[in-house]
mmCIF file of C-alpha atoms in Angstrom:
data_model
loop_
_atom_site.group_PDB
_atom_site.id
_atom_site.type_symbol
_atom_site.label_atom_id
_atom_site.label_comp_id
_atom_site.label_asym_id
_atom_site.label_seq_id
_atom_site.Cartn_x
_atom_site.Cartn_y
_atom_site.Cartn_z
ATOM 1 C CA MET N 1 -28.221 11.479 -24.109
ATOM 2 C CA GLN N 2 -30.161 8.645 -22.565
ATOM 3 C CA ASP N 3 -31.369 8.746 -18.986
ATOM 4 C CA ARG N 4 -28.935 7.383 -16.503
ATOM 5 C CA GLN N 5 -29.877 4.145 -14.835
ATOM 6 C CA PRO N 6 -29.357 3.271 -11.166
ATOM 7 C CA LEU N 7 -26.136 1.434 -10.464
ATOM 8 C CA HIS N 8 -25.671 -1.843 -8.678
ATOM 9 C CA LEU N 9 -22.227 -1.262 -7.195
ATOM 10 C CA THR N 10 -20.499 -3.446 -4.654
ATOM 11 C CA PRO N 11 -20.334 -1.464 -1.390
ATOM 12 C CA LEU N 12 -16.753 -0.785 -0.329
ATOM 13 C CA GLY N 13 -17.288 0.717 3.117
ATOM 14 C CA GLY N 14 -17.017 -2.526 5.087
ATOM 15 C CA LEU N 15 -13.872 -3.672 3.305
ATOM 16 C CA GLN N 16 -12.395 -0.204 3.607
ATOM 17 C CA ARG N 17 -12.804 -0.325 7.383
ATOM 18 C CA TRP N 18 -10.979 -3.663 7.555
ATOM 19 C CA ILE N 19 -8.173 -2.222 5.451
ATOM 20 C CA SER N 20 -7.956 0.739 7.822
ATOM 21 C CA ARG N 21 -7.511 -1.634 10.757
ATOM 22 C CA ALA N 22 -4.873 -3.625 8.883
ATOM 23 C CA LEU N 23 -2.957 -0.465 7.962
ATOM 24 C CA ILE N 24 -2.989 0.730 11.568
ATOM 25 C CA ALA N 25 -1.631 -2.660 12.608
ATOM 26 C CA ALA N 26 1.017 -2.394 9.881
ATOM 27 C CA ALA N 27 2.099 1.007 11.221
ATOM 28 C CA VAL N 28 2.418 -0.492 14.714
ATOM 29 C CA CYS N 29 4.505 -3.326 13.245
ATOM 30 C CA GLU N 30 6.771 -0.785 11.542
ATOM 31 C CA VAL N 31 7.416 0.812 14.929
ATOM 32 C CA GLY N 32 8.080 -2.615 16.457
ATOM 33 C CA TYR N 33 10.382 -3.570 13.595
ATOM 34 C CA LEU N 34 12.463 -0.404 14.017
ATOM 35 C CA TYR N 35 12.595 -0.927 17.791
ATOM 36 C CA ILE N 36 13.824 -4.502 17.511
ATOM 37 C CA SER N 37 16.368 -3.460 14.871
ATOM 38 C CA LEU N 38 17.788 -0.887 17.272
ATOM 39 C CA ARG N 39 17.916 -3.455 20.093
ATOM 40 C CA LEU N 40 19.623 -5.977 17.850
ATOM 41 C CA ALA N 41 22.238 -3.480 16.701
ATOM 42 C CA ARG N 42 22.939 -2.459 20.300
ATOM 43 C CA PHE N 43 23.285 -6.088 21.371
ATOM 44 C CA VAL N 44 25.775 -6.822 18.591
ATOM 45 C CA ASP N 45 27.883 -3.793 19.587
ATOM 46 C CA GLU N 46 27.857 -4.773 23.279
ATOM 47 C CA ARG N 47 28.671 -8.396 22.517
ATOM 48 C CA ASP N 48 31.584 -7.496 20.281
ATOM 49 C CA SER N 49 32.956 -5.052 22.845
ATOM 50 C CA GLY N 50 32.826 -7.694 25.614
ATOM 51 C CA ALA N 51 30.423 -5.677 27.750
ATOM 52 C CA PHE N 52 29.045 -8.802 29.452
ATOM 53 C CA ALA N 53 30.020 -12.396 30.220
ATOM 54 C CA GLU N 54 29.455 -15.220 27.754
ATOM 55 C CA GLU N 55 26.607 -16.739 29.810
ATOM 56 C CA VAL N 56 24.806 -13.396 29.914
ATOM 57 C CA SER N 57 25.457 -12.903 26.217
ATOM 58 C CA LEU N 58 23.895 -16.266 25.359
ATOM 59 C CA GLN N 59 20.829 -15.573 27.528
ATOM 60 C CA ARG N 60 20.326 -12.137 26.043
ATOM 61 C CA ALA N 61 20.806 -13.539 22.545
ATOM 62 C CA ASP N 62 18.145 -16.173 23.218
ATOM 63 C CA ASP N 63 15.688 -13.616 24.603
ATOM 64 C CA LEU N 64 16.327 -11.278 21.709
ATOM 65 C CA ASP N 65 15.923 -14.100 19.218
ATOM 66 C CA ASN N 66 12.479 -14.912 20.645
ATOM 67 C CA THR N 67 11.462 -11.266 20.406
ATOM 68 C CA VAL N 68 12.723 -11.036 16.819
ATOM 69 C CA ASN N 69 10.680 -14.112 15.893
ATOM 70 C CA VAL N 70 7.480 -12.704 17.422
ATOM 71 C CA VAL N 71 7.924 -9.293 15.790
ATOM 72 C CA GLY N 72 8.940 -10.823 12.477
ATOM 73 C CA LEU N 73 5.985 -13.211 12.310
ATOM 74 C CA SER N 74 3.569 -10.452 13.349
ATOM 75 C CA TYR N 75 5.051 -8.147 10.714
ATOM 76 C CA ILE N 76 4.620 -10.745 7.973
ATOM 77 C CA ALA N 77 1.098 -11.728 9.067
ATOM 78 C CA VAL N 78 -0.138 -8.144 9.224
ATOM 79 C CA TYR N 79 1.336 -7.150 5.867
ATOM 80 C CA VAL N 80 0.027 -10.287 4.149
ATOM 81 C CA SER N 81 -3.426 -9.535 5.567
ATOM 82 C CA ALA N 82 -3.235 -5.912 4.427
ATOM 83 C CA PHE N 83 -2.064 -7.010 0.974
ATOM 84 C CA ILE N 84 -4.890 -9.527 0.571
ATOM 85 C CA LEU N 85 -7.535 -7.081 1.789
ATOM 86 C CA SER N 86 -6.169 -4.390 -0.517
ATOM 87 C CA GLY N 87 -6.243 -6.848 -3.415
ATOM 88 C CA PHE N 88 -9.922 -7.584 -2.829
ATOM 89 C CA TRP N 89 -10.617 -3.872 -2.510
ATOM 90 C CA ILE N 90 -8.759 -3.021 -5.740
ATOM 91 C CA TYR N 91 -10.680 -5.694 -7.634
ATOM 92 C CA ARG N 92 -14.067 -4.518 -6.353
ATOM 93 C CA ALA N 93 -13.253 -0.833 -6.819
ATOM 94 C CA ALA N 94 -12.057 -1.478 -10.400
ATOM 95 C CA ARG N 95 -15.195 -3.509 -11.148
ATOM 96 C CA ASN N 96 -17.369 -0.695 -9.791
ATOM 97 C CA ALA N 97 -15.430 1.851 -11.835
ATOM 98 C CA ALA N 98 -16.030 -0.193 -14.989
ATOM 99 C CA ILE N 99 -19.768 -0.067 -14.255
ATOM 100 C CA ILE N 100 -19.690 3.655 -13.539
ATOM 101 C CA ALA N 101 -17.781 4.507 -16.720
ATOM 102 C CA PRO N 102 -17.564 1.516 -19.104
ATOM 103 C CA ARG N 103 -14.651 1.737 -21.528
ATOM 104 C CA ARG N 104 -12.869 -0.899 -23.557
ATOM 105 C CA ASP N 105 -9.402 0.572 -23.024
ATOM 106 C CA ARG N 106 -9.441 0.518 -19.228
ATOM 107 C CA ILE N 107 -7.517 -2.029 -17.137
ATOM 108 C CA SER N 108 -9.788 -4.917 -16.147
ATOM 109 C CA PRO N 109 -10.489 -5.643 -12.460
ATOM 110 C CA GLY N 110 -8.431 -8.837 -12.656
ATOM 111 C CA TRP N 111 -5.404 -7.095 -14.133
ATOM 112 C CA ALA N 112 -5.751 -4.191 -11.696
ATOM 113 C CA VAL N 113 -4.637 -6.788 -9.140
ATOM 114 C CA GLY N 114 -2.579 -9.034 -11.421
ATOM 115 C CA TRP N 115 -0.145 -6.339 -12.559
ATOM 116 C CA HIS N 116 1.294 -6.266 -9.020
ATOM 117 C CA PHE N 117 2.875 -9.665 -9.698
ATOM 118 C CA ILE N 118 4.447 -8.896 -13.100
ATOM 119 C CA PRO N 119 8.078 -7.681 -12.869
ATOM 120 C CA ILE N 120 8.817 -4.275 -14.428
ATOM 121 C CA ALA N 121 5.125 -3.735 -15.209
ATOM 122 C CA ASN N 122 4.424 -3.648 -11.464
ATOM 123 C CA LEU N 123 6.381 -0.392 -11.329
ATOM 124 C CA PHE N 124 3.702 1.553 -13.220
ATOM 125 C CA LYS N 125 0.665 -0.550 -14.206
ATOM 126 C CA PRO N 126 -0.915 -0.717 -10.708
ATOM 127 C CA TYR N 127 -0.637 3.063 -10.509
ATOM 128 C CA GLN N 128 -2.388 3.367 -13.878
ATOM 129 C CA ALA N 129 -5.170 1.097 -12.619
ATOM 130 C CA ILE N 130 -5.713 3.244 -9.510
ATOM 131 C CA ARG N 131 -5.708 6.371 -11.694
ATOM 132 C CA GLU N 132 -8.507 4.929 -13.823
ATOM 133 C CA VAL N 133 -10.502 3.837 -10.779
ATOM 134 C CA TYR N 134 -10.163 7.206 -9.063
ATOM 135 C CA ASN N 135 -11.097 9.244 -12.132
ATOM 136 C CA SER N 136 -14.197 7.161 -12.860
ATOM 137 C CA SER N 137 -15.205 7.193 -9.186
ATOM 138 C CA ILE N 138 -15.043 10.977 -9.019
ATOM 139 C CA SER N 139 -17.074 11.531 -12.184
ATOM 140 C CA PRO N 140 -18.318 9.177 -14.925
ATOM 141 C CA ASP N 141 -17.645 11.957 -17.469
ATOM 142 C CA ARG N 142 -14.010 12.302 -16.500
ATOM 143 C CA PRO N 143 -11.389 10.767 -18.860
ATOM 144 C CA ILE N 144 -9.726 7.810 -17.157
ATOM 145 C CA ASP N 145 -6.223 9.119 -17.982
ATOM 146 C CA THR N 146 -6.752 12.483 -16.276
ATOM 147 C CA PRO N 147 -3.610 13.314 -14.222
ATOM 148 C CA LEU N 148 -4.002 12.592 -10.536
ATOM 149 C CA PRO N 149 -3.409 14.903 -7.567
ATOM 150 C CA LYS N 150 0.173 15.011 -6.289
ATOM 151 C CA LEU N 151 -0.793 12.894 -3.296
ATOM 152 C CA PHE N 152 -1.009 9.840 -5.545
ATOM 153 C CA ILE N 153 2.502 10.045 -6.999
ATOM 154 C CA ILE N 154 3.898 10.670 -3.500
ATOM 155 C CA TRP N 155 2.091 7.537 -2.319
ATOM 156 C CA TRP N 156 3.339 5.441 -5.210
ATOM 157 C CA LEU N 157 6.968 6.584 -4.869
ATOM 158 C CA ALA N 158 6.835 5.988 -1.106
ATOM 159 C CA PHE N 159 5.344 2.527 -1.687
ATOM 160 C CA LEU N 160 8.028 1.532 -4.188
ATOM 161 C CA SER N 161 10.813 3.053 -2.082
ATOM 162 C CA SER N 162 9.775 1.327 1.151
ATOM 163 C CA ASN N 163 9.545 -2.032 -0.624
ATOM 164 C CA GLY N 164 12.954 -1.547 -2.221
ATOM 165 C CA LEU N 165 14.585 -0.437 1.030
ATOM 166 C CA GLY N 166 13.055 -3.369 2.907
ATOM 167 C CA THR N 167 14.524 -5.798 0.404
ATOM 168 C CA LEU N 168 17.886 -4.032 0.551
ATOM 169 C CA SER N 169 17.943 -4.167 4.349
ATOM 170 C CA GLY N 170 17.290 -7.897 4.337
ATOM 171 C CA GLU N 171 20.022 -8.522 1.787
ATOM 172 C CA ILE N 172 22.570 -6.488 3.762
ATOM 173 C CA ALA N 173 21.739 -8.148 7.091
ATOM 174 C CA SER N 174 21.844 -11.677 5.636
ATOM 175 C CA SER N 175 25.619 -11.942 6.098
ATOM 176 C CA GLY N 176 25.180 -11.759 9.888
ATOM 177 C CA SER N 177 28.249 -9.610 10.561
ATOM 178 C CA ALA N 178 28.239 -6.688 12.979
ATOM 179 C CA ARG N 179 28.988 -4.255 10.182
ATOM 180 C CA ALA N 180 26.136 -5.698 8.120
ATOM 181 C CA PHE N 181 23.676 -5.220 10.996
ATOM 182 C CA SER N 182 24.855 -1.652 11.395
ATOM 183 C CA ASN N 183 24.416 -0.892 7.697
ATOM 184 C CA ALA N 184 21.014 -2.619 7.618
ATOM 185 C CA LEU N 185 19.917 -0.507 10.587
ATOM 186 C CA ILE N 186 20.750 2.660 8.652
ATOM 187 C CA VAL N 187 18.525 1.454 5.818
ATOM 188 C CA ASP N 188 15.752 0.579 8.311
ATOM 189 C CA VAL N 189 15.883 4.050 9.860
ATOM 190 C CA VAL N 190 15.569 5.639 6.406
ATOM 191 C CA MET N 191 12.764 3.251 5.435
ATOM 192 C CA PHE N 192 10.692 3.817 8.603
ATOM 193 C CA PRO N 193 9.151 7.249 7.817
ATOM 194 C CA ILE N 194 8.754 6.372 4.136
ATOM 195 C CA ALA N 195 6.790 3.231 5.017
ATOM 196 C CA LEU N 196 4.529 5.188 7.378
ATOM 197 C CA ILE N 197 3.878 7.786 4.673
ATOM 198 C CA ALA N 198 2.989 5.035 2.183
ATOM 199 C CA LEU N 199 0.565 3.438 4.659
ATOM 200 C CA TRP N 200 -1.133 6.707 5.550
ATOM 201 C CA LEU N 201 -1.527 7.824 1.935
ATOM 202 C CA TRP N 202 -2.884 4.430 0.857
ATOM 203 C CA HIS N 203 -5.474 4.695 3.633
ATOM 204 C CA THR N 204 -6.395 8.187 2.373
ATOM 205 C CA ILE N 205 -6.764 6.944 -1.221
ATOM 206 C CA VAL N 206 -8.839 3.903 -0.257
ATOM 207 C CA LEU N 207 -11.121 6.088 1.857
ATOM 208 C CA ALA N 208 -11.590 8.704 -0.895
ATOM 209 C CA ILE N 209 -12.454 6.170 -3.601
ATOM 210 C CA SER N 210 -14.695 4.119 -1.287
ATOM 211 C CA ASN N 211 -16.638 7.209 -0.252
ATOM 212 C CA ALA N 212 -16.999 8.350 -3.867
ATOM 213 C CA GLN N 213 -18.299 4.984 -5.057
ATOM 214 C CA ASP N 214 -20.557 4.396 -2.082
ATOM 215 C CA ARG N 215 -22.378 7.641 -2.864
ATOM 216 C CA GLY N 216 -23.847 5.736 -5.827
ATOM 217 C CA ILE N 217 -22.570 7.634 -8.854
ATOM 218 C CA THR N 218 -24.564 6.749 -11.982
ATOM 219 C CA PRO N 219 -22.938 6.049 -15.361
ATOM 220 C CA ILE N 220 -23.601 7.538 -18.784
ATOM 221 C CA PRO N 221 -24.104 5.350 -21.890
ATOM 222 C CA GLU N 222 -21.007 6.747 -23.607
ATOM 223 C CA ILE N 223 -18.005 8.632 -22.280
ATOM 224 C CA SER N 224 -17.092 11.866 -24.014
ATOM 225 C CA SER N 225 -13.359 12.578 -23.903
ATOM 226 C CA THR N 226 -13.934 16.164 -25.067
ATOM 227 C CA ASN N 227 -16.260 17.211 -22.270
ATOM 228 C CA PRO N 228 -14.827 15.926 -18.996
ATOM 229 C CA GLY N 229 -16.711 16.562 -15.809
ATOM 230 C CA SER N 230 -15.097 18.399 -12.938
ATOM 231 C CA PRO N 231 -13.805 16.311 -10.017
ATOM 232 C CA GLN N 232 -16.147 16.437 -7.062
ATOM 233 C CA GLY N 233 -15.659 15.028 -3.619
ATOM 234 C CA GLY N 234 -12.177 13.716 -4.386
ATOM 235 C CA ILE N 235 -8.664 14.449 -3.239
ATOM 236 C CA ASN N 236 -7.623 17.965 -4.057
ATOM 237 C CA GLY N 237 -4.223 18.332 -5.645
#
């Protein structure tokens, strides 16, 4: 075997810290979103039961509408920021992984991001890309299709579930009826802990891979699929 050469990897620590901040902000927005959903459901119930005069109802509706707009715009802005930052991180981490353990059959850095936008394929291809990145980051000798710790599948299922429930909630609430708001609130309550789990686990994964790559792992000229290295410094399953 030839001597290993020093790597020129793109440092991930700085980007990882920005992602951490964005994910914390996203968690705060999830709390705010649930809070405003509960307030909105309570207002609809009180309005329909005639708990206050029409003038008071209109004023409260206007105040609540302003709050909903602020929370909604903040929610969208934070999640878009987190998504963009994560996209940059995925691309750089995948590019580093390809340097650490070059293989022709691995998902390219561009497609590691691009698969998120392809229907059906976005249900499993992004997970495959992260699996390849993690395995190569832990050890250049490790096959890229090595099964991941359970934490990863929990993260991916929570991510898909929270996205699906968020879409479902919006569809239910779009009719504007009191019953629709009530049903949407039930979905929001179910979605809330799942979304927080997805955010926390994604932070854990980003941190683990960033730390592994920033230690400066060196590649080998060829990868042997029959003699995988043991995972070191990764997430224990």
